[in-house]
CSV table of C-alpha atoms and ligand atoms in Angstrom, one decimal:
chain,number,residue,atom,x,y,z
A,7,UNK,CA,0.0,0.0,0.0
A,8,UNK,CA,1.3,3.6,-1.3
A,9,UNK,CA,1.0,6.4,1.2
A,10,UNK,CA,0.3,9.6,-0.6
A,11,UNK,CA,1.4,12.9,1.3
A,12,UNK,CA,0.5,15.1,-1.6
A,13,UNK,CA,-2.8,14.6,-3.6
A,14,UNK,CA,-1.4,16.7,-6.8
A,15,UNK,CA,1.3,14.1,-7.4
A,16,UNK,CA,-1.5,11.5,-7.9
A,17,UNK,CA,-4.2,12.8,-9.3
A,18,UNK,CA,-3.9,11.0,-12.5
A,19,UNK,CA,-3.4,7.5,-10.5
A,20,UNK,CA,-6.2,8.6,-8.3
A,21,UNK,CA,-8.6,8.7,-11.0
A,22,UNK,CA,-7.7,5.8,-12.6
A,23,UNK,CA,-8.0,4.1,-9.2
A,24,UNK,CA,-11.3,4.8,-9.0
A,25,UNK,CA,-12.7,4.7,-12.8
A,26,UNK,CA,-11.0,0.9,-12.4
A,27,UNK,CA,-13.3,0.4,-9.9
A,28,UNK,CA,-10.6,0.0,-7.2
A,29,UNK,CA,-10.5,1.5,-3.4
A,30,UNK,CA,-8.8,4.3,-2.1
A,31,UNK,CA,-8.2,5.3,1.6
A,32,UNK,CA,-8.9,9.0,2.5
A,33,UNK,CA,-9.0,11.8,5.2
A,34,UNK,CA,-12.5,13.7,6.3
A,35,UNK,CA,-13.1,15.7,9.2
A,36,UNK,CA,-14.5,13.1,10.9
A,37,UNK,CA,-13.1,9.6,10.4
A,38,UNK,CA,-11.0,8.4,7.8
A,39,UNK,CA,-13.7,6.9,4.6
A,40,UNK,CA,-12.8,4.2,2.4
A,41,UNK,CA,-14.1,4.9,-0.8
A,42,UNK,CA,-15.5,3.4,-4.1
A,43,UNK,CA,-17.0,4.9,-7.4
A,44,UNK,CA,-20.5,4.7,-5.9
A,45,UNK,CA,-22.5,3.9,-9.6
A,46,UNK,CA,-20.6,0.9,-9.7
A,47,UNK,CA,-21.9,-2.1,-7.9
A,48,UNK,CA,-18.2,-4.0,-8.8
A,49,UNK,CA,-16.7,-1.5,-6.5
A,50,UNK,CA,-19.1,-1.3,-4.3
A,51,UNK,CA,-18.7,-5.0,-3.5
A,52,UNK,CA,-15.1,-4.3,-2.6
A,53,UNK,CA,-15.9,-2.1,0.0
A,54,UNK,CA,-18.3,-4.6,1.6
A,55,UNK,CA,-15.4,-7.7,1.3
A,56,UNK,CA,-12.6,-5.9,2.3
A,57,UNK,CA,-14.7,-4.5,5.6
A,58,UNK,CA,-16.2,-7.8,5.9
A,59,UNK,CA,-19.0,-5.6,7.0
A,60,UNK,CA,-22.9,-6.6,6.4
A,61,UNK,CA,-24.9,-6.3,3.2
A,62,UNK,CA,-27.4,-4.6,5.0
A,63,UNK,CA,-25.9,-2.0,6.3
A,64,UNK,CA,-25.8,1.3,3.8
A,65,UNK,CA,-23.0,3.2,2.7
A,66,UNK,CA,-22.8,6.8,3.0
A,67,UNK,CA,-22.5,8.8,-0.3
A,68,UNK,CA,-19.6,11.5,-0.6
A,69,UNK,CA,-20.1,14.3,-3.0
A,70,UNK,CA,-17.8,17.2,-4.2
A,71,UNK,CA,-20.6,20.0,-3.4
A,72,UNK,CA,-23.7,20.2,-2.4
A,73,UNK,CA,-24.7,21.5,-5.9
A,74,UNK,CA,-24.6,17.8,-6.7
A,75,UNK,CA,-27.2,16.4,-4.2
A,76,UNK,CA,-29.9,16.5,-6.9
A,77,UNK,CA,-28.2,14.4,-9.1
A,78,UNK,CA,-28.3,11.8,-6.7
A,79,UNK,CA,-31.1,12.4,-4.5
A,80,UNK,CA,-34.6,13.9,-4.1
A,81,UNK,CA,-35.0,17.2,-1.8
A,82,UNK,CA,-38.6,16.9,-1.1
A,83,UNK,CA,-38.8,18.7,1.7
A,84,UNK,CA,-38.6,22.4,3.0
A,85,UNK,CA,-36.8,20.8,6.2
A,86,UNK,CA,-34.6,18.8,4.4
A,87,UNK,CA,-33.5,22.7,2.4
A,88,UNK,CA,-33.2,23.7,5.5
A,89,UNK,CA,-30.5,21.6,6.8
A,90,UNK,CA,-28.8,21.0,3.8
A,91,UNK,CA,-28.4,25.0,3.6
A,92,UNK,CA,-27.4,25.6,7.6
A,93,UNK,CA,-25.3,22.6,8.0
A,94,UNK,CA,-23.9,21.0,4.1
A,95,UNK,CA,-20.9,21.2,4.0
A,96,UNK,CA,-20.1,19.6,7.3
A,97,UNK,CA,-20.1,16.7,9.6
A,98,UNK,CA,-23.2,15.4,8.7
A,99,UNK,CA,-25.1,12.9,6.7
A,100,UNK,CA,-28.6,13.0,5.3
A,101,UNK,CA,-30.9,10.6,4.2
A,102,UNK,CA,-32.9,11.4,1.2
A,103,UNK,CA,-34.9,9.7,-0.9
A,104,UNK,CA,-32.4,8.4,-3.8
A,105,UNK,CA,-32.6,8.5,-7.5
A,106,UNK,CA,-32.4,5.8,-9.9
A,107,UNK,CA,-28.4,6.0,-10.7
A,108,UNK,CA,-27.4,4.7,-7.1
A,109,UNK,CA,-27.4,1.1,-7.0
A,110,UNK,CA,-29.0,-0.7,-4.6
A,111,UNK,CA,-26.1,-2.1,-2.8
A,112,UNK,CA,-25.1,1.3,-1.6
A,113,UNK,CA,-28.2,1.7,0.3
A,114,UNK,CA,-28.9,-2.2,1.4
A,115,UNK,CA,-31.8,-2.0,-0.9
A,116,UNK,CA,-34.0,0.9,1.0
A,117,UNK,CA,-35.2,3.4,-1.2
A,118,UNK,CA,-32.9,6.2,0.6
A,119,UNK,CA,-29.4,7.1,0.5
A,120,UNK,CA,-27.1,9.0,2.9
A,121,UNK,CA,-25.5,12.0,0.9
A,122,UNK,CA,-22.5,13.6,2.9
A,123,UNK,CA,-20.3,16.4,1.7
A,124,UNK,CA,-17.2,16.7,3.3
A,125,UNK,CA,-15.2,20.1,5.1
A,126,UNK,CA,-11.6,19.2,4.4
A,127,UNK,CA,-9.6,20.4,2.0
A,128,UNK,CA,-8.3,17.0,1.6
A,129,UNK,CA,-11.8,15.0,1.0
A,130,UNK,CA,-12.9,17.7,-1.6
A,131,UNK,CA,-9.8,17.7,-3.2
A,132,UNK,CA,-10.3,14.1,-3.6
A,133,UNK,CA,-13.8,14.6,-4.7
A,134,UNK,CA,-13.2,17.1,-7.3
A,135,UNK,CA,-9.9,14.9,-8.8
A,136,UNK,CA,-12.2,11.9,-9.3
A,137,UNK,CA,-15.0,13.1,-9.7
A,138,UNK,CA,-17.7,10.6,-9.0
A,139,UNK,CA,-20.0,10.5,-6.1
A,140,UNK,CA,-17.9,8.6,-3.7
A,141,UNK,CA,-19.5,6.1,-1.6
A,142,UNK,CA,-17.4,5.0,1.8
A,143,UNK,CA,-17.8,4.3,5.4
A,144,UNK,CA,-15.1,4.0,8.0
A,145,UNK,CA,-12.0,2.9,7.0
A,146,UNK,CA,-11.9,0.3,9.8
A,147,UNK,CA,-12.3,-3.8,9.5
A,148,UNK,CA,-16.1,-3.9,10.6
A,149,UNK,CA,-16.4,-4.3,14.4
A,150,UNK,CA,-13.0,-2.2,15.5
A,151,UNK,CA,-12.8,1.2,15.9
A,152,UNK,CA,-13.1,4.0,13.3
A,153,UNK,CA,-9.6,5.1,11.5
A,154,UNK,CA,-8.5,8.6,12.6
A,155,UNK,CA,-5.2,8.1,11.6
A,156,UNK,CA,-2.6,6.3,8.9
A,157,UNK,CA,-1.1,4.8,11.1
A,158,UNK,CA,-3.6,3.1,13.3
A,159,UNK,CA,-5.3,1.7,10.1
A,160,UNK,CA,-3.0,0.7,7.3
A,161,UNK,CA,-1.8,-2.5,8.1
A,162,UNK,CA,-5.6,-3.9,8.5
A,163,UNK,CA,-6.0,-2.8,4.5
A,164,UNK,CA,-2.2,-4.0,3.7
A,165,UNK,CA,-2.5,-5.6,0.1
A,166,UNK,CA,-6.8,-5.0,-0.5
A,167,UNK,CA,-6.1,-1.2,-1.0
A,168,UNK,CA,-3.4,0.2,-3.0
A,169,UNK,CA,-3.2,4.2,-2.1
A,170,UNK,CA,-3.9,5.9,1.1
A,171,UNK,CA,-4.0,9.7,1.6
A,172,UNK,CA,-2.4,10.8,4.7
A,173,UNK,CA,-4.7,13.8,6.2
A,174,UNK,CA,-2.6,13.8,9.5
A,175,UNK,CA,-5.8,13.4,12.9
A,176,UNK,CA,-9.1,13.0,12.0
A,177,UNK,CA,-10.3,16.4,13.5
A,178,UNK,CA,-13.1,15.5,14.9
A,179,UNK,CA,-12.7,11.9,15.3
A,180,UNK,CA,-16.3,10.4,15.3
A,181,UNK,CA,-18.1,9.2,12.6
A,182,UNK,CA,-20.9,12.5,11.1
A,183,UNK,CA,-24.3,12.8,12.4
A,184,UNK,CA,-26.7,10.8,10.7
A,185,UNK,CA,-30.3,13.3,10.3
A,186,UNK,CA,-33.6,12.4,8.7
A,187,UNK,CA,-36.8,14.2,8.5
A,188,UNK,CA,-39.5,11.8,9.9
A,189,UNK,CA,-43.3,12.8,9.9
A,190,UNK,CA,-41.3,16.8,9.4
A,191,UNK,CA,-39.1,16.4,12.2
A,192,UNK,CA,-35.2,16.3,11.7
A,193,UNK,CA,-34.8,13.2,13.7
A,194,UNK,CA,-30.8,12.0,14.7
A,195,UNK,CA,-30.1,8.6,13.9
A,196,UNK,CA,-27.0,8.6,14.6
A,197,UNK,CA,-24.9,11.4,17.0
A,198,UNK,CA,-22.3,13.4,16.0
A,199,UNK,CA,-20.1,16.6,16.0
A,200,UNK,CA,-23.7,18.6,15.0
A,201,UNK,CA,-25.8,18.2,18.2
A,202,UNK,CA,-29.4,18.2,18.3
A,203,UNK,CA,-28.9,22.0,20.1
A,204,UNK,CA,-27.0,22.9,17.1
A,205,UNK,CA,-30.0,21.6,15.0
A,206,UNK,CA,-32.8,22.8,17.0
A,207,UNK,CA,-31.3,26.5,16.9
A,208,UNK,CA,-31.7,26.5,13.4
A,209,UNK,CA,-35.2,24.2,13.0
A,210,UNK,CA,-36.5,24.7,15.7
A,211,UNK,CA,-37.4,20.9,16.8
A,212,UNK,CA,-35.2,17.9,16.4
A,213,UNK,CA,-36.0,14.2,17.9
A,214,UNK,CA,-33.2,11.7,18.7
A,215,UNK,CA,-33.9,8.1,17.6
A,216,UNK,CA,-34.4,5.3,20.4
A,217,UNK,CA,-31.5,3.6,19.2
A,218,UNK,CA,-28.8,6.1,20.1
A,219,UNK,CA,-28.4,4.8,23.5
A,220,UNK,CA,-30.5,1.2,23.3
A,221,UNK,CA,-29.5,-2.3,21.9
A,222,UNK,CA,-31.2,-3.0,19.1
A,223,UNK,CA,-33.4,-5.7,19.5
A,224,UNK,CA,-35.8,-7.3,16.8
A,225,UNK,CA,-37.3,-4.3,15.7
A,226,UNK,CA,-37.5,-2.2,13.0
A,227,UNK,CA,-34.2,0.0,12.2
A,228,UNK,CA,-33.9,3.6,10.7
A,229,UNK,CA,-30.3,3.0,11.3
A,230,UNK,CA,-29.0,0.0,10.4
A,231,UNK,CA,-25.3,0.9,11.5
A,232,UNK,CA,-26.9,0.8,15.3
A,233,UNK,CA,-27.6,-3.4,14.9
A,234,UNK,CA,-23.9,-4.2,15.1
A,235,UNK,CA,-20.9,-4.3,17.3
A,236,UNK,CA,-18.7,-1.7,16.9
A,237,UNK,CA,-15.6,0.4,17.8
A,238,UNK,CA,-14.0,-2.3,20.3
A,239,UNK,CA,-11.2,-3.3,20.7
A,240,UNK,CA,-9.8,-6.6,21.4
A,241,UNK,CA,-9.9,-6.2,25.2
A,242,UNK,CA,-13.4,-6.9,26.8
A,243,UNK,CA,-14.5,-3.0,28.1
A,244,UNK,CA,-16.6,-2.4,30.8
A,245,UNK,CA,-18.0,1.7,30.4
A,246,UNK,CA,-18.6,3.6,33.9
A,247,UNK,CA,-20.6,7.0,34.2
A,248,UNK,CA,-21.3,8.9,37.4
A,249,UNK,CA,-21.8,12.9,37.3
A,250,UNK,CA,-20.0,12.8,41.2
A,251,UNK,CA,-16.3,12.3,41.0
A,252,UNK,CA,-16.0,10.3,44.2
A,253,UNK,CA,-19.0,7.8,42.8
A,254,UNK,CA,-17.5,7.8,39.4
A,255,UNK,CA,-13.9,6.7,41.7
A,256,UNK,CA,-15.2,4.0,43.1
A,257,UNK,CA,-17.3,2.5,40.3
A,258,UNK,CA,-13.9,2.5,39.0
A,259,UNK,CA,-11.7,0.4,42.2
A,260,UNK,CA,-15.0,-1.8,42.7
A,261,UNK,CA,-14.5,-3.2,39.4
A,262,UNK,CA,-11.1,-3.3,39.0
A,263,UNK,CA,-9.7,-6.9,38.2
A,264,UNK,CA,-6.1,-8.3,37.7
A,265,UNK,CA,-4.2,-6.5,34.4
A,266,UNK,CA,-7.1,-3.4,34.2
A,267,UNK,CA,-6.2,-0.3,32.0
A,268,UNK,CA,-8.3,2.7,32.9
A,269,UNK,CA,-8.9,4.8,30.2
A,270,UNK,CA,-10.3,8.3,31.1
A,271,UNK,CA,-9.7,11.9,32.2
A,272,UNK,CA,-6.9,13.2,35.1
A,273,UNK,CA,-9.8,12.7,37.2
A,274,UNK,CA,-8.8,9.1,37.6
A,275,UNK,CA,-4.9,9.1,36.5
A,276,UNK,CA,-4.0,8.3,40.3
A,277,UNK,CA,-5.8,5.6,40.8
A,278,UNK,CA,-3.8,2.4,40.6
A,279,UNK,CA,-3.9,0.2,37.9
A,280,UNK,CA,-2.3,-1.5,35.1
A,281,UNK,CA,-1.9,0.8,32.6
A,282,UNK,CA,-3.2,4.5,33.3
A,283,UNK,CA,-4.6,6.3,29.4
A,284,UNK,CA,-5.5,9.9,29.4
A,285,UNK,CA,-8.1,10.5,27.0
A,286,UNK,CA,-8.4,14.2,27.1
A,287,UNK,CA,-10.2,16.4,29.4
A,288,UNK,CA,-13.0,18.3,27.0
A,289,UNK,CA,-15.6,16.9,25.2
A,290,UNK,CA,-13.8,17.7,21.7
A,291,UNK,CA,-10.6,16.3,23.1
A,292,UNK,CA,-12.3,13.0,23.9
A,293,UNK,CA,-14.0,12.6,20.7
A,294,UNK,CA,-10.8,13.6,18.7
A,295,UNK,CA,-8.9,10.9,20.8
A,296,UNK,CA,-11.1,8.6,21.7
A,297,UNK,CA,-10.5,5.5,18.4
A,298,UNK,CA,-6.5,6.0,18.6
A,299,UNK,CA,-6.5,5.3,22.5
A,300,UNK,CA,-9.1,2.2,22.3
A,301,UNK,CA,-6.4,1.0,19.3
A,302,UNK,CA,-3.8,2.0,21.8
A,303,UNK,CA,-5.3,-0.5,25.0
A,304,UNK,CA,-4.8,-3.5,22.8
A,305,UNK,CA,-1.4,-3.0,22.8
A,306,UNK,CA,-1.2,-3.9,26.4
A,307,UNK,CA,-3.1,-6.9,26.4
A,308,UNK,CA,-4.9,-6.2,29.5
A,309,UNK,CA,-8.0,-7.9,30.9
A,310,UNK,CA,-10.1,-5.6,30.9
A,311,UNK,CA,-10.4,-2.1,30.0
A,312,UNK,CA,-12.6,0.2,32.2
A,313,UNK,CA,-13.8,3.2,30.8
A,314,UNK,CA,-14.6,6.2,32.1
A,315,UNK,CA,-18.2,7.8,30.4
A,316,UNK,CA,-19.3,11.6,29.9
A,317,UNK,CA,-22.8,13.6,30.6
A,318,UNK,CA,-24.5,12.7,27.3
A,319,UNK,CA,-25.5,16.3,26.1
A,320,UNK,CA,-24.1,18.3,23.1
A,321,UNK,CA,-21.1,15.7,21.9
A,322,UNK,CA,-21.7,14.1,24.7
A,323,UNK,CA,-24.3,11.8,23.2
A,324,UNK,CA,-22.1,11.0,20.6
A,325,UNK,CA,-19.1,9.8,22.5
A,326,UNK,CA,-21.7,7.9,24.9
A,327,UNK,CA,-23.5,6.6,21.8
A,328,UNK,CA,-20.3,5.2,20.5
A,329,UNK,CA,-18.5,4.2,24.1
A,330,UNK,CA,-21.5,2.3,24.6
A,331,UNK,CA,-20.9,-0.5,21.8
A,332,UNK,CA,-17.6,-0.3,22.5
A,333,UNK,CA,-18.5,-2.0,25.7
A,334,UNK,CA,-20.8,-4.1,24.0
A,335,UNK,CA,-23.6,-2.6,26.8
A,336,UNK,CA,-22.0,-3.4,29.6
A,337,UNK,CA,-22.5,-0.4,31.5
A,338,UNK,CA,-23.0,0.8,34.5
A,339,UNK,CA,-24.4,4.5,35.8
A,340,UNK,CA,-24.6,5.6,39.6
B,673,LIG,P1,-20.2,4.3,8.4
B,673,LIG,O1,-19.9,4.9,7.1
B,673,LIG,O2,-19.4,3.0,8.6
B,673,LIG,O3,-20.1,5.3,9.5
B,673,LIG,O4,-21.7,3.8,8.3
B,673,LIG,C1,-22.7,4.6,7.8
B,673,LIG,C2,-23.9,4.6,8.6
B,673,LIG,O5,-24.8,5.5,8.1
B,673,LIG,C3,-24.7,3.2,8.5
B,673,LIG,O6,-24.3,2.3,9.4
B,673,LIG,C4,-26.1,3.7,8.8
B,673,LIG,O7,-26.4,3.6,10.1
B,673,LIG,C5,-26.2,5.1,8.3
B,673,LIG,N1,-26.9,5.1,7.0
B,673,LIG,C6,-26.3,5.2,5.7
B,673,LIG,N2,-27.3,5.2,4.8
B,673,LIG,C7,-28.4,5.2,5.4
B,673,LIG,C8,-29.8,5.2,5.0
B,673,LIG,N3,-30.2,5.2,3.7
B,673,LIG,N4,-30.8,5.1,6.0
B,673,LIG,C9,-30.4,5.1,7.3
B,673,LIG,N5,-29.2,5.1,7.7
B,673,LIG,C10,-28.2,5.2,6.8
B,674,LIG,MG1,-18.2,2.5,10.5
């Protein structure tokens, strides 16, 4: 696999990459995508093997502007404007109703597709070289944690994906908010770096699907991402929340077993243990960190990993959203 450091050295192998229906590795502001010509269900397919990640769960569409939503996707909705004006280009995803040209197995067969346009230099860049809607989830073997940097994630695609564009950290670090409009009211599927304040400043109203912080059980999805296990690491995790520091202290030594790494704020950094990780100490820290350091634990080979949980407001719910697959719901609040 072929790091590229600068994008105009490559931009004829870049595009042949993709017109050959081949997959590329690339930086967002989010997570690292890995992407495909999304009109061609050959490369598509790719993108599903390589992952190993379930048929029926969608791929997110990338596009070079938000000029080109239409060619994809139907706006049928003032709310849906809405959004797409206050928060496109960003860390978000929307689900539209899709048009004929993308294939079905971008969107597992529903009759929507995500549409995402990036805010990085790098990711438009990309975009605009190419120049085909781009479709790509997290460059991450399905289960593990989201790629937020080269390192961390090229020797899981070493000989299934020839070039990867080195961005430096993921900015943000999670995965975008996932938003549709249901019965006219932006509803989050999935959290992210745009909160529902954010979203309710501008529309006024904005639900939060059941899912976000529930196991999915047999029931019907709007996100089919929320079915799976996700972001762990090797190391079984156990996730601890407590708004009072001494409760959230000894949550922490109750449960601590032989060979435990405690990964959290200073707030617990004397506490003895294993291995001690500091995952930051604001909200944006945490989610900028937070997929490097769970890669990081399995370095040790610990028993366990406890982690320490945030307040689930504002980015909040997004870290809590993800923290809580990590731990494959094994979580306990006080
Ligand atoms: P990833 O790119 O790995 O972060 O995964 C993309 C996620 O976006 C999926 O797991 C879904 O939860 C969500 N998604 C993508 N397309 C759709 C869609 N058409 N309807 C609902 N959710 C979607
Ligand atoms: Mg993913």
């Amino acid at each position: 696999m072929e790091i590229i450091n600068n994008i105009e050295d490559y931009k004829e192998i870049l595009r042949n990459e993709i017109k050959n229906d081949n997959l590329v590795i690339f930086p967002t502001e989010t997570v690292y995508g890995i992407g495909a010509n999304a009109l061609s269900e050959e490369a598509v397919k790719k993108i599903f093997d390589v992952k190993t990640r379930a048929c029926n769960n969608p791929l997110i569409v990338h596009l070079k502007s938000k000029d080109e939503i239409e060619k994809y996707a139907y706006i049928e909705q003032e709310i849906e404007k809405k959004l797409i004006d206050a928060f496109i280009p960003g860390p978000i995803t929307i689900i539209l109703k899709k048009k004929d040209c993308i294939p079905g197995c971008v969107t597992a067969s529903l009759d929507t597709v995500g549409i995402r346009v990036p805010e990085n230099n790098i990711a438009n860049r990309f975009l605009e070289i190419v120049d085909y809607p781009i479709a790509a989830p997290s460059a991450n073997i399905s289960s593990r944690p989201s790629g937020t940097k080269v390192d961390d994630i090229k020797d899981e695609f070493e000989g299934k994906v020839g070039y990867i564009i080195d961005g430096g950290e993921s900015q943000i670090g999670l995965e975008s908010t996932v938003i549709k409009v249901i019965d006219g009211i932006p509803t989050i599927l999935r959290p992210g770096f745009i909160t529902r304040e954010m979203i309710e400043e501008v529309i006024g109203i904005c639900n939060i699907s059941k899912h976000v912080l529930r196991e999915v059980e047999n029931e019907k999805v709007e996100s089919p991402g929320m079915m799976y296990k996700h972001y762990a690491p090797k190391t079984k995790c156990l996730l601890v929340y407590s708004k009072d520091i001494n409760t959230l202290r000894e949550l922490v030594k109750d449960n601590l077993i032989n060979k435990t790494i405690i990964l959290g704020s200073k707030k617990l950094k004397d506490i003895k243990c294993y291995k001690f990780i500091d995952y930051g100490d604001t909200l944006e820290s945490i989610s900028h960190n937070i997929f490097s350091k769970l890669r990081e634990c399995d370095m040790y080979h610990a028993n366990l990993i406890i982690i320490e949980g945030v307040e689930k407001v504002g980015l909040g719910l997004a870290i809590m959203n993800r923290l809580i697959r990590t731990s494959e719901f094994n979580y306990i609040e006080k």
